Amino acid sequence: MTNELWIAGAGSGKTHKIITDAINIIDGGGRVLVITYTINNQAELRSRFVELYGKSSEDFVVKGLFSFYLEDMVRPYQNLVFTDRITAIAFTENNPHLWPGSTKYKKNRGEKLDDGLINPLHYLTPCKTQVYSGLLAKLAALIAKQSTNAPAKRLQDIYHRVFFDEVQDLVGWDYEVIKSLSKIMPSTICCVGDFRQTIYSTTFGHKAPKTSQQKIKYFHKLKFKQHSMPTNRRCIQSICDLSDTIHPNMYVRAVSEVDNIPDEIAHHYGTYLVKKSQVNDYIKYLNPQILRWSSTTGKSYLPANLSWHTFGSSKGLGFNRVLIIPPKKHIDFLSGDTEAFNKDKTDESRNKLYVAITRARYSLAILVDDKLVGKIPYPVWNDTINSTTYPKNNLNSNRT
């Protein structure tokens, strides 16, 4: 058995896989650690475990990424580099060594002192008891190197399996940590994620790997065995087909497992356009979940007091009906401009479109200016539809 990378498409049941694999290991007498980035994911993993296992277990351990670094990689071995105990994490989204709002570095913040020793102020706050979150992975990698991978040896003695969830959000030094672990744990680690949904980042900085393809290649270099989870248990096939066009020829085609439409949805499902002039009627008639590019997108013409998410904040969620309000670049892409994202420095815009589309289970509506109707190859919703228009189980066709 080798370390594994599972690329889990939207709606593929990533959390279910982690939980069921963990239960099998625990039932066999083993212990499992799951490391994930967000607090919401941590809560979801714990609740889903209890749901499937029937109770909590001390052998199922869930930790946030930064907590894992501090508690398992840094603190037990910190005397190798620092004398004072690190008590907490100082969270920062930006480089703490730059003066706010500038590219000018503060003095005496380099990695090493003049005598060659590690500079505490590079990793720690001035009180030298808190570590900067954005440099925590770098510190963990340093300690792994200084200790001849002692953290990995300890983890191997404690856990039979270590899962890294949402691995697409890891960057730079996070991968150095995984490299240090994989040297000692060649058959213990399972990394799970979907690089099409990379919209967050664990830290600032420019250290590679940064892009999705760089990250996948890095796993291959570490000899991780790659698997795919292309089955989509959330979206009907027509929505899967649209989502596949966003990252062409890069991932295994999504195959929907949704083979039935609920009665309350059957009169209207598929992928289609909604004219801006009819958006209020559409919302009133079908009550979709609104997803907007930003908090201000569509503010001038949408009804007040709507429930909405941004594309980014909708990650991990699913809704029966979705209305997306995209920026011009997304409209250009959906109109057939396959080069719309080519000049982007990152995949953020492309990936957010993928996330937004794959939140919809049965119906996906795209808001467009009236003048663009006819330029985008999807049918147009109108307020004269009725339930006899939609054959219930023809799931591979678009319906207006």
C-alpha positions as a Markdown table, in Angstrom:
| # | Residue | x | y | z |
|---|---|---|---|---|
| 1 | Met | 0.0 | 0.0 | 0.0 |
| 2 | Thr | 1.3 | 3.5 | -0.9 |
| 3 | Asn | 0.3 | 7.0 | 0.1 |
| 4 | Glu | -2.7 | 8.2 | -1.9 |
| 5 | Leu | -4.0 | 11.3 | -3.6 |
| 6 | Trp | -7.8 | 11.2 | -4.2 |
| 7 | Ile | -9.1 | 13.9 | -6.6 |
| 8 | Ala | -12.7 | 14.1 | -5.5 |
| 9 | Gly | -15.0 | 16.1 | -7.8 |
| 10 | Ala | -17.8 | 18.2 | -6.6 |
| 11 | Gly | -20.6 | 16.1 | -5.0 |
| 12 | Ser | -18.5 | 12.9 | -5.1 |
| 13 | Gly | -18.9 | 12.1 | -1.5 |
| 14 | Lys | -15.4 | 13.1 | -0.3 |
| 15 | Thr | -16.4 | 13.4 | 3.4 |
| 16 | His | -18.3 | 10.1 | 3.2 |
| 17 | Lys | -15.2 | 8.3 | 1.9 |
| 18 | Ile | -13.0 | 9.7 | 4.7 |
| 19 | Ile | -15.5 | 8.7 | 7.3 |
| 20 | Thr | -16.1 | 5.2 | 6.0 |
| 21 | Asp | -12.4 | 4.5 | 5.5 |
| 22 | Ala | -11.8 | 5.7 | 9.1 |
| 23 | Ile | -14.5 | 3.5 | 10.5 |
| 24 | Asn | -13.0 | 0.5 | 8.8 |
| 25 | Ile | -9.6 | 1.3 | 10.3 |
| 26 | Ile | -11.1 | 1.9 | 13.8 |
| 27 | Asp | -13.1 | -1.3 | 13.7 |
| 28 | Gly | -9.8 | -3.1 | 12.9 |
| 29 | Gly | -8.2 | -1.6 | 16.0 |
| 30 | Gly | -6.5 | 1.4 | 14.4 |
| 31 | Arg | -6.5 | 5.1 | 15.1 |
| 32 | Val | -7.1 | 7.9 | 12.6 |
| 33 | Leu | -6.2 | 11.5 | 12.3 |
| 34 | Val | -8.0 | 13.8 | 9.9 |
| 35 | Ile | -6.5 | 17.3 | 9.2 |
| 36 | Thr | -8.6 | 19.9 | 7.5 |
| 37 | Tyr | -8.3 | 23.7 | 7.0 |
| 38 | Thr | -11.6 | 25.3 | 7.9 |
| 39 | Ile | -13.6 | 25.2 | 11.2 |
| 40 | Asn | -16.8 | 24.3 | 9.2 |
| 41 | Asn | -15.1 | 21.2 | 7.7 |
| 42 | Gln | -13.9 | 20.1 | 11.2 |
| 43 | Ala | -17.4 | 20.3 | 12.5 |
| 44 | Glu | -18.8 | 18.5 | 9.5 |
| 45 | Leu | -16.3 | 15.6 | 9.8 |
| 46 | Arg | -17.1 | 15.1 | 13.5 |
| 47 | Ser | -20.9 | 15.2 | 13.0 |
| 48 | Arg | -20.8 | 12.9 | 10.0 |
| 49 | Phe | -18.6 | 10.4 | 11.9 |
| 50 | Val | -21.1 | 10.2 | 14.8 |
| 51 | Glu | -23.9 | 9.9 | 12.2 |
| 52 | Leu | -22.3 | 6.9 | 10.5 |
| 53 | Tyr | -20.6 | 5.3 | 13.4 |
| 54 | Gly | -23.4 | 5.8 | 15.9 |
| 55 | Lys | -21.1 | 7.5 | 18.5 |
| 56 | Ser | -17.9 | 9.4 | 19.0 |
| 57 | Ser | -14.6 | 7.7 | 19.3 |
| 58 | Glu | -11.2 | 8.7 | 20.8 |
| 59 | Asp | -9.7 | 6.9 | 17.8 |
| 60 | Phe | -11.1 | 9.4 | 15.4 |
| 61 | Val | -9.2 | 12.6 | 15.8 |
| 62 | Val | -9.9 | 15.8 | 13.8 |
| 63 | Lys | -7.6 | 18.7 | 13.9 |
| 64 | Gly | -7.3 | 22.1 | 12.1 |
| 65 | Leu | -4.2 | 22.4 | 9.9 |
| 66 | Phe | -2.6 | 25.1 | 12.0 |
| 67 | Ser | -3.4 | 23.2 | 15.2 |
| 68 | Phe | -1.8 | 20.1 | 13.7 |
| 69 | Tyr | 1.4 | 22.0 | 12.8 |
| 70 | Leu | 1.7 | 23.5 | 16.3 |
| 71 | Glu | 0.7 | 20.5 | 18.4 |
| 72 | Asp | 2.2 | 17.7 | 16.4 |
| 73 | Met | 5.0 | 19.2 | 14.4 |
| 74 | Val | 6.4 | 22.2 | 16.3 |
| 75 | Arg | 5.8 | 22.3 | 20.0 |
| 76 | Pro | 7.1 | 18.8 | 20.9 |
| 77 | Tyr | 10.5 | 19.6 | 19.3 |
| 78 | Gln | 10.6 | 23.4 | 19.5 |
| 79 | Asn | 13.7 | 23.4 | 21.8 |
| 80 | Leu | 15.7 | 22.6 | 18.8 |
| 81 | Val | 15.2 | 26.1 | 17.6 |
| 82 | Phe | 13.6 | 28.2 | 20.4 |
| 83 | Thr | 13.9 | 28.2 | 24.2 |
| 84 | Asp | 10.5 | 29.8 | 25.1 |
| 85 | Arg | 7.4 | 27.7 | 24.8 |
| 86 | Ile | 5.1 | 28.7 | 21.9 |
| 87 | Thr | 1.8 | 29.2 | 23.5 |
| 88 | Ala | -0.5 | 30.3 | 20.7 |
| 89 | Ile | -0.9 | 31.1 | 17.0 |
| 90 | Ala | -1.0 | 34.7 | 15.8 |
| 91 | Phe | -3.3 | 34.6 | 12.7 |
| 92 | Thr | -2.3 | 36.8 | 9.8 |
| 93 | Glu | -3.4 | 36.9 | 6.2 |
| 94 | Asn | -0.5 | 39.0 | 5.0 |
| 95 | Asn | 3.3 | 38.9 | 5.5 |
| 96 | Pro | 3.9 | 40.1 | 9.0 |
| 97 | His | 7.4 | 41.3 | 8.0 |
| 98 | Leu | 6.1 | 43.9 | 5.6 |
| 99 | Trp | 5.0 | 47.4 | 6.8 |
| 100 | Pro | 1.2 | 47.6 | 6.4 |
| 101 | Gly | 0.2 | 48.8 | 2.9 |
| 102 | Ser | 3.8 | 48.6 | 1.5 |
| 103 | Thr | 6.4 | 46.3 | 0.1 |
| 104 | Lys | 9.0 | 47.5 | 2.5 |
| 105 | Tyr | 10.4 | 44.9 | 5.0 |
| 106 | Lys | 10.8 | 45.6 | 8.7 |
| 107 | Lys | 14.3 | 45.4 | 10.1 |
| 108 | Asn | 15.8 | 42.2 | 11.7 |
| 109 | Arg | 13.1 | 39.8 | 10.3 |
| 110 | Gly | 15.4 | 37.6 | 8.2 |
| 111 | Glu | 15.4 | 33.8 | 8.6 |
| 112 | Lys | 18.8 | 33.7 | 10.3 |
| 113 | Leu | 20.8 | 36.0 | 12.6 |
| 114 | Asp | 24.3 | 37.2 | 11.8 |
| 115 | Asp | 25.8 | 34.2 | 13.8 |
| 116 | Gly | 23.9 | 31.7 | 11.7 |
| 117 | Leu | 21.3 | 30.8 | 14.3 |
| 118 | Ile | 17.5 | 30.8 | 13.6 |
| 119 | Asn | 16.0 | 34.2 | 14.1 |
| 120 | Pro | 13.0 | 34.0 | 16.4 |
| 121 | Leu | 11.5 | 37.2 | 15.0 |
| 122 | His | 11.1 | 35.6 | 11.6 |
| 123 | Tyr | 8.6 | 33.0 | 12.9 |
| 124 | Leu | 7.4 | 34.5 | 16.2 |
| 125 | Thr | 5.7 | 37.7 | 17.4 |
| 126 | Pro | 7.9 | 40.2 | 19.4 |
| 127 | Cys | 7.0 | 38.5 | 22.6 |
| 128 | Lys | 8.5 | 35.2 | 21.2 |
| 129 | Thr | 5.6 | 33.1 | 22.5 |
| 130 | Gln | 3.2 | 33.2 | 19.5 |
| 131 | Val | 3.9 | 31.8 | 16.0 |
| 132 | Tyr | 2.7 | 33.6 | 12.8 |
| 133 | Ser | 0.1 | 31.3 | 11.1 |
| 134 | Gly | 1.5 | 32.1 | 7.7 |
| 135 | Leu | 5.0 | 30.9 | 8.7 |
| 136 | Leu | 3.8 | 27.9 | 10.7 |
| 137 | Ala | 4.2 | 25.4 | 7.9 |
| 138 | Lys | 7.7 | 26.7 | 7.2 |
| 139 | Leu | 8.6 | 26.3 | 10.9 |
| 140 | Ala | 7.2 | 22.8 | 10.9 |
| 141 | Ala | 9.3 | 21.9 | 7.9 |
| 142 | Leu | 12.4 | 23.4 | 9.5 |
| 143 | Ile | 11.9 | 21.4 | 12.7 |
| 144 | Ala | 11.3 | 18.2 | 10.7 |
| 145 | Lys | 14.6 | 18.8 | 9.0 |
| 146 | Gln | 16.5 | 19.7 | 12.2 |
| 147 | Ser | 15.0 | 16.7 | 14.1 |
| 148 | Thr | 15.6 | 14.1 | 11.3 |
| 149 | Asn | 11.8 | 13.8 | 10.8 |
| 150 | Ala | 11.1 | 13.1 | 14.5 |
| 151 | Pro | 7.5 | 14.4 | 14.1 |
| 152 | Ala | 6.7 | 11.9 | 11.4 |
| 153 | Lys | 8.2 | 9.0 | 13.5 |
| 154 | Arg | 6.0 | 10.0 | 16.4 |
| 155 | Leu | 2.8 | 10.3 | 14.2 |
| 156 | Gln | 3.5 | 6.9 | 12.7 |
| 157 | Asp | 3.5 | 5.3 | 16.2 |
| 158 | Ile | 0.2 | 7.0 | 17.1 |
| 159 | Tyr | -1.9 | 6.7 | 13.9 |
| 160 | His | -2.7 | 4.0 | 11.4 |
| 161 | Arg | -4.0 | 6.5 | 8.9 |
| 162 | Val | -3.5 | 10.3 | 8.4 |
| 163 | Phe | -6.0 | 12.1 | 6.1 |
| 164 | Phe | -5.3 | 15.6 | 4.7 |
| 165 | Asp | -8.7 | 16.9 | 3.7 |
| 166 | Glu | -9.2 | 19.9 | 1.2 |
| 167 | Val | -5.6 | 19.3 | 0.1 |
| 168 | Gln | -6.2 | 21.7 | -2.9 |
| 169 | Asp | -5.9 | 24.6 | -0.5 |
| 170 | Leu | -2.3 | 23.7 | 0.6 |
| 171 | Val | 0.6 | 25.7 | -0.9 |
| 172 | Gly | 4.3 | 26.0 | -0.7 |
| 173 | Trp | 5.6 | 25.0 | 2.7 |
| 174 | Asp | 2.6 | 22.8 | 3.4 |
| 175 | Tyr | 4.0 | 20.5 | 0.7 |
| 176 | Glu | 7.4 | 20.5 | 2.4 |
| 177 | Val | 5.7 | 19.2 | 5.5 |
| 178 | Ile | 3.9 | 16.4 | 3.5 |
| 179 | Lys | 7.3 | 15.6 | 2.0 |
| 180 | Ser | 8.9 | 15.2 | 5.4 |
| 181 | Leu | 6.0 | 13.0 | 6.6 |
| 182 | Ser | 5.9 | 10.8 | 3.5 |
| 183 | Lys | 9.6 | 9.9 | 3.9 |
| 184 | Ile | 8.8 | 8.1 | 7.2 |
| 185 | Met | 5.2 | 7.2 | 6.5 |
| 186 | Pro | 5.2 | 5.8 | 2.9 |
| 187 | Ser | 1.8 | 4.0 | 3.4 |
| 188 | Thr | 0.0 | 6.0 | 6.0 |
| 189 | Ile | -1.1 | 9.3 | 4.3 |
| 190 | Cys | -4.2 | 9.9 | 2.2 |
| 191 | Cys | -4.7 | 13.3 | 0.7 |
| 192 | Val | -8.2 | 14.2 | -0.6 |
| 193 | Gly | -9.4 | 17.3 | -2.4 |
| 194 | Asp | -10.5 | 18.8 | -5.7 |
| 195 | Phe | -8.1 | 21.2 | -7.4 |
| 196 | Arg | -11.0 | 22.7 | -9.3 |
| 197 | Gln | -12.2 | 24.1 | -6.1 |
| 198 | Thr | -9.0 | 25.9 | -5.0 |
| 199 | Ile | -10.3 | 29.3 | -3.9 |
| 200 | Tyr | -8.6 | 29.6 | -0.5 |
| 201 | Ser | -5.0 | 29.5 | 0.4 |
| 202 | Thr | -3.4 | 28.4 | 3.7 |
| 203 | Thr | -0.8 | 31.2 | 3.6 |
| 204 | Phe | 0.7 | 34.1 | 1.8 |
| 205 | Gly | 3.9 | 33.9 | -0.3 |
| 206 | His | 5.2 | 32.7 | -3.6 |
| 207 | Lys | 6.8 | 29.4 | -2.9 |
| 208 | Ala | 5.8 | 26.6 | -5.3 |
| 209 | Pro | 3.8 | 24.5 | -5.7 |
| 210 | Lys | 1.0 | 27.1 | -6.3 |
| 211 | Thr | -1.0 | 26.1 | -9.3 |
| 212 | Ser | -3.2 | 23.0 | -9.4 |
| 213 | Gln | -1.0 | 21.2 | -11.9 |
| 214 | Gln | 2.1 | 22.0 | -9.9 |
| 215 | Lys | 0.5 | 20.5 | -6.9 |
| 216 | Ile | -0.6 | 17.3 | -8.7 |
| 217 | Lys | 3.0 | 16.9 | -10.1 |
| 218 | Tyr | 4.4 | 17.4 | -6.6 |
| 219 | Phe | 2.3 | 14.4 | -5.4 |
| 220 | His | 3.6 | 12.3 | -8.3 |
| 221 | Lys | 7.1 | 13.3 | -7.4 |
| 222 | Leu | 6.5 | 12.0 | -3.8 |
| 223 | Lys | 5.2 | 8.7 | -5.4 |
| 224 | Phe | 1.6 | 9.2 | -4.2 |
| 225 | Lys | -0.8 | 7.0 | -6.1 |
| 226 | Gln | -3.5 | 9.1 | -7.8 |
| 227 | His | -7.2 | 8.1 | -7.8 |
| 228 | Ser | -10.3 | 9.9 | -9.1 |
| 229 | Met | -13.8 | 10.2 | -7.7 |
| 230 | Pro | -15.7 | 11.3 | -10.7 |
| 231 | Thr | -19.2 | 10.2 | -9.6 |
| 232 | Asn | -21.4 | 13.2 | -8.7 |
| 233 | Arg | -24.1 | 12.4 | -6.2 |
| 234 | Arg | -25.4 | 16.0 | -6.1 |
| 235 | Cys | -26.0 | 17.4 | -9.6 |
| 236 | Ile | -28.0 | 16.1 | -12.6 |
| 237 | Gln | -25.9 | 15.2 | -15.7 |
| 238 | Ser | -26.6 | 18.4 | -17.6 |
| 239 | Ile | -25.1 | 20.5 | -14.8 |
| 240 | Cys | -22.1 | 18.1 | -14.6 |
| 241 | Asp | -21.6 | 18.5 | -18.3 |
| 242 | Leu | -21.4 | 22.2 | -18.0 |
| 243 | Ser | -19.0 | 22.1 | -15.1 |
| 244 | Asp | -16.7 | 19.8 | -17.1 |
| 245 | Thr | -16.2 | 22.5 | -19.7 |
| 246 | Ile | -14.5 | 24.9 | -17.2 |
| 247 | His | -11.3 | 22.8 | -16.9 |
| 248 | Pro | -11.3 | 21.0 | -20.3 |
| 249 | Asn | -9.3 | 17.8 | -20.6 |
| 250 | Met | -7.8 | 18.1 | -17.2 |
| 251 | Tyr | -9.9 | 15.8 | -15.0 |
| 252 | Val | -12.0 | 12.7 | -15.4 |
| 253 | Arg | -15.5 | 13.4 | -16.7 |
| 254 | Ala | -18.2 | 13.7 | -14.0 |
| 255 | Val | -20.9 | 11.1 | -14.1 |
| 256 | Ser | -24.2 | 11.9 | -12.3 |
| 257 | Glu | -25.7 | 9.4 | -9.9 |
| 258 | Val | -28.9 | 11.4 | -9.7 |
| 259 | Asp | -31.5 | 9.4 | -11.5 |
| 260 | Asn | -34.7 | 10.9 | -10.3 |
| 261 | Ile | -36.2 | 14.3 | -9.8 |
| 262 | Pro | -38.4 | 15.1 | -6.7 |
| 263 | Asp | -42.0 | 15.9 | -7.5 |
| 264 | Glu | -41.7 | 19.4 | -6.3 |
| 265 | Ile | -38.8 | 20.1 | -8.7 |
| 266 | Ala | -40.0 | 18.1 | -11.7 |
| 267 | His | -41.8 | 21.0 | -13.4 |
| 268 | His | -38.6 | 22.9 | -13.9 |
| 269 | Tyr | -35.0 | 21.7 | -14.0 |
| 270 | Gly | -31.9 | 21.9 | -16.1 |
| 271 | Thr | -29.5 | 24.7 | -17.1 |
| 272 | Tyr | -31.0 | 27.9 | -18.6 |
| 273 | Leu | -30.8 | 31.7 | -18.7 |
| 274 | Val | -32.8 | 34.3 | -16.8 |
| 275 | Lys | -33.1 | 37.7 | -18.3 |
| 276 | Lys | -32.3 | 40.6 | -16.0 |
| 277 | Ser | -35.8 | 42.1 | -16.8 |
| 278 | Gln | -37.4 | 38.9 | -15.4 |
| 279 | Val | -35.2 | 38.2 | -12.5 |
| 280 | Asn | -37.7 | 39.3 | -9.8 |
| 281 | Asp | -40.4 | 37.2 | -11.4 |
| 282 | Tyr | -38.1 | 34.2 | -11.5 |
| 283 | Ile | -37.1 | 34.6 | -7.8 |
| 284 | Lys | -40.7 | 35.0 | -6.8 |
| 285 | Tyr | -41.8 | 32.0 | -8.8 |
| 286 | Leu | -39.1 | 29.5 | -8.0 |
| 287 | Asn | -37.3 | 30.8 | -4.9 |
| 288 | Pro | -33.7 | 29.8 | -5.9 |
| 289 | Gln | -30.6 | 30.2 | -3.8 |
| 290 | Ile | -28.8 | 33.3 | -5.0 |
| 291 | Leu | -25.1 | 33.0 | -5.6 |
| 292 | Arg | -23.3 | 36.2 | -6.6 |
| 293 | Trp | -19.7 | 36.9 | -7.5 |
| 294 | Ser | -19.3 | 39.5 | -4.7 |
| 295 | Ser | -21.5 | 41.0 | -2.0 |
| 296 | Thr | -22.3 | 44.0 | -4.3 |
| 297 | Thr | -23.0 | 42.0 | -7.6 |
| 298 | Gly | -26.6 | 42.6 | -8.6 |
| 299 | Lys | -27.3 | 44.9 | -5.7 |
| 300 | Ser | -28.9 | 47.6 | -7.9 |
| 301 | Tyr | -31.7 | 45.3 | -9.3 |
| 302 | Leu | -32.1 | 42.4 | -6.9 |
| 303 | Pro | -34.9 | 42.5 | -4.2 |
| 304 | Ala | -33.8 | 43.5 | -0.8 |
| 305 | Asn | -33.4 | 41.0 | 2.1 |
| 306 | Leu | -32.6 | 38.1 | -0.1 |
| 307 | Ser | -30.7 | 35.1 | 1.2 |
| 308 | Trp | -27.5 | 34.9 | -0.8 |
| 309 | His | -23.9 | 33.6 | -0.8 |
| 310 | Thr | -20.9 | 34.7 | -2.8 |
| 311 | Phe | -19.4 | 32.1 | -5.1 |
| 312 | Gly | -16.6 | 31.5 | -2.6 |
| 313 | Ser | -18.7 | 31.2 | 0.5 |
| 314 | Ser | -21.0 | 28.7 | -1.1 |
| 315 | Lys | -18.2 | 26.1 | -1.2 |
| 316 | Gly | -19.3 | 22.9 | 0.4 |
| 317 | Leu | -23.0 | 23.7 | 0.1 |
| 318 | Gly | -25.7 | 22.3 | -2.2 |
| 319 | Phe | -29.2 | 23.6 | -3.2 |
| 320 | Asn | -32.1 | 22.3 | -5.3 |
| 321 | Arg | -32.2 | 25.5 | -7.3 |
| 322 | Val | -29.5 | 28.0 | -7.9 |
| 323 | Leu | -29.4 | 31.4 | -9.6 |
| 324 | Ile | -25.9 | 32.6 | -10.3 |
| 325 | Ile | -25.1 | 36.3 | -10.9 |
| 326 | Pro | -21.7 | 36.1 | -12.7 |
| 327 | Pro | -19.2 | 38.8 | -13.7 |
| 328 | Lys | -18.5 | 39.7 | -17.3 |
| 329 | Lys | -15.6 | 37.2 | -17.6 |
| 330 | His | -17.9 | 34.3 | -16.7 |
| 331 | Ile | -20.5 | 35.5 | -19.2 |
| 332 | Asp | -17.8 | 35.7 | -21.9 |
| 333 | Phe | -16.8 | 32.1 | -21.1 |
| 334 | Leu | -20.4 | 30.8 | -21.1 |
| 335 | Ser | -20.9 | 32.6 | -24.4 |
| 336 | Gly | -18.2 | 30.5 | -26.0 |
| 337 | Asp | -15.0 | 32.4 | -25.3 |
| 338 | Thr | -12.7 | 29.5 | -24.4 |
| 339 | Glu | -9.8 | 31.9 | -23.7 |
| 340 | Ala | -11.6 | 34.1 | -21.2 |
| 341 | Phe | -9.4 | 32.9 | -18.3 |
| 342 | Asn | -6.1 | 32.6 | -20.2 |
| 343 | Lys | -4.6 | 35.9 | -19.0 |
| 344 | Asp | -5.5 | 35.3 | -15.3 |
| 345 | Lys | -2.5 | 35.0 | -13.0 |
| 346 | Thr | -4.3 | 32.4 | -10.9 |
| 347 | Asp | -7.2 | 30.0 | -11.3 |
| 348 | Glu | -9.4 | 31.7 | -8.8 |
| 349 | Ser | -12.0 | 33.1 | -11.2 |
| 350 | Arg | -12.2 | 29.8 | -13.2 |
| 351 | Asn | -12.5 | 27.8 | -10.0 |
| 352 | Lys | -15.2 | 30.0 | -8.4 |
| 353 | Leu | -17.3 | 29.5 | -11.5 |
| 354 | Tyr | -16.9 | 25.7 | -11.1 |
| 355 | Val | -17.9 | 26.0 | -7.4 |
| 356 | Ala | -21.0 | 28.1 | -8.2 |
| 357 | Ile | -22.2 | 25.8 | -10.9 |
| 358 | Thr | -21.8 | 22.6 | -8.9 |
| 359 | Arg | -23.8 | 23.9 | -6.0 |
| 360 | Ala | -27.0 | 23.3 | -8.0 |
| 361 | Arg | -28.7 | 19.9 | -7.7 |
| 362 | Tyr | -31.5 | 20.1 | -10.2 |
| 363 | Ser | -31.8 | 23.6 | -11.7 |
| 364 | Leu | -29.1 | 26.1 | -12.5 |
| 365 | Ala | -30.1 | 29.6 | -13.8 |
| 366 | Ile | -27.6 | 32.1 | -15.1 |
| 367 | Leu | -28.6 | 35.8 | -15.0 |
| 368 | Val | -27.8 | 37.7 | -18.1 |
| 369 | Asp | -28.6 | 41.1 | -19.7 |
| 370 | Asp | -31.5 | 40.8 | -22.0 |
| 371 | Lys | -29.4 | 41.8 | -25.0 |
| 372 | Leu | -27.2 | 38.7 | -24.5 |
| 373 | Val | -30.0 | 36.2 | -25.0 |
| 374 | Gly | -29.2 | 34.2 | -28.1 |
| 375 | Lys | -25.4 | 34.5 | -27.6 |
| 376 | Ile | -25.3 | 31.9 | -24.9 |
| 377 | Pro | -26.3 | 28.4 | -25.9 |
| 378 | Tyr | -28.9 | 27.7 | -23.2 |
| 379 | Pro | -32.7 | 28.1 | -23.2 |
| 380 | Val | -34.3 | 31.1 | -21.7 |
| 381 | Trp | -36.7 | 30.9 | -18.7 |
| 382 | Asn | -40.1 | 32.7 | -19.1 |
| 383 | Asp | -43.0 | 33.1 | -16.7 |
| 384 | Thr | -45.5 | 31.2 | -18.8 |
| 385 | Ile | -44.0 | 27.7 | -18.0 |
| 386 | Asn | -46.2 | 25.1 | -16.5 |
| 387 | Ser | -45.8 | 21.6 | -15.0 |
| 388 | Thr | -46.8 | 19.8 | -18.2 |
| 389 | Thr | -43.7 | 21.2 | -20.0 |
| 390 | Tyr | -41.2 | 19.0 | -18.2 |
| 391 | Pro | -40.9 | 15.2 | -18.5 |
| 392 | Lys | -39.8 | 14.2 | -15.1 |
| 393 | Asn | -36.9 | 11.8 | -15.7 |
| 394 | Asn | -35.3 | 13.1 | -18.9 |
| 395 | Leu | -32.3 | 14.1 | -16.9 |
| 396 | Asn | -29.8 | 14.5 | -19.8 |
| 397 | Ser | -31.7 | 17.4 | -21.4 |
| 398 | Asn | -31.9 | 21.1 | -20.6 |
| 399 | Arg | -35.4 | 22.4 | -19.8 |
| 400 | Thr | -36.9 | 25.8 | -19.7 |
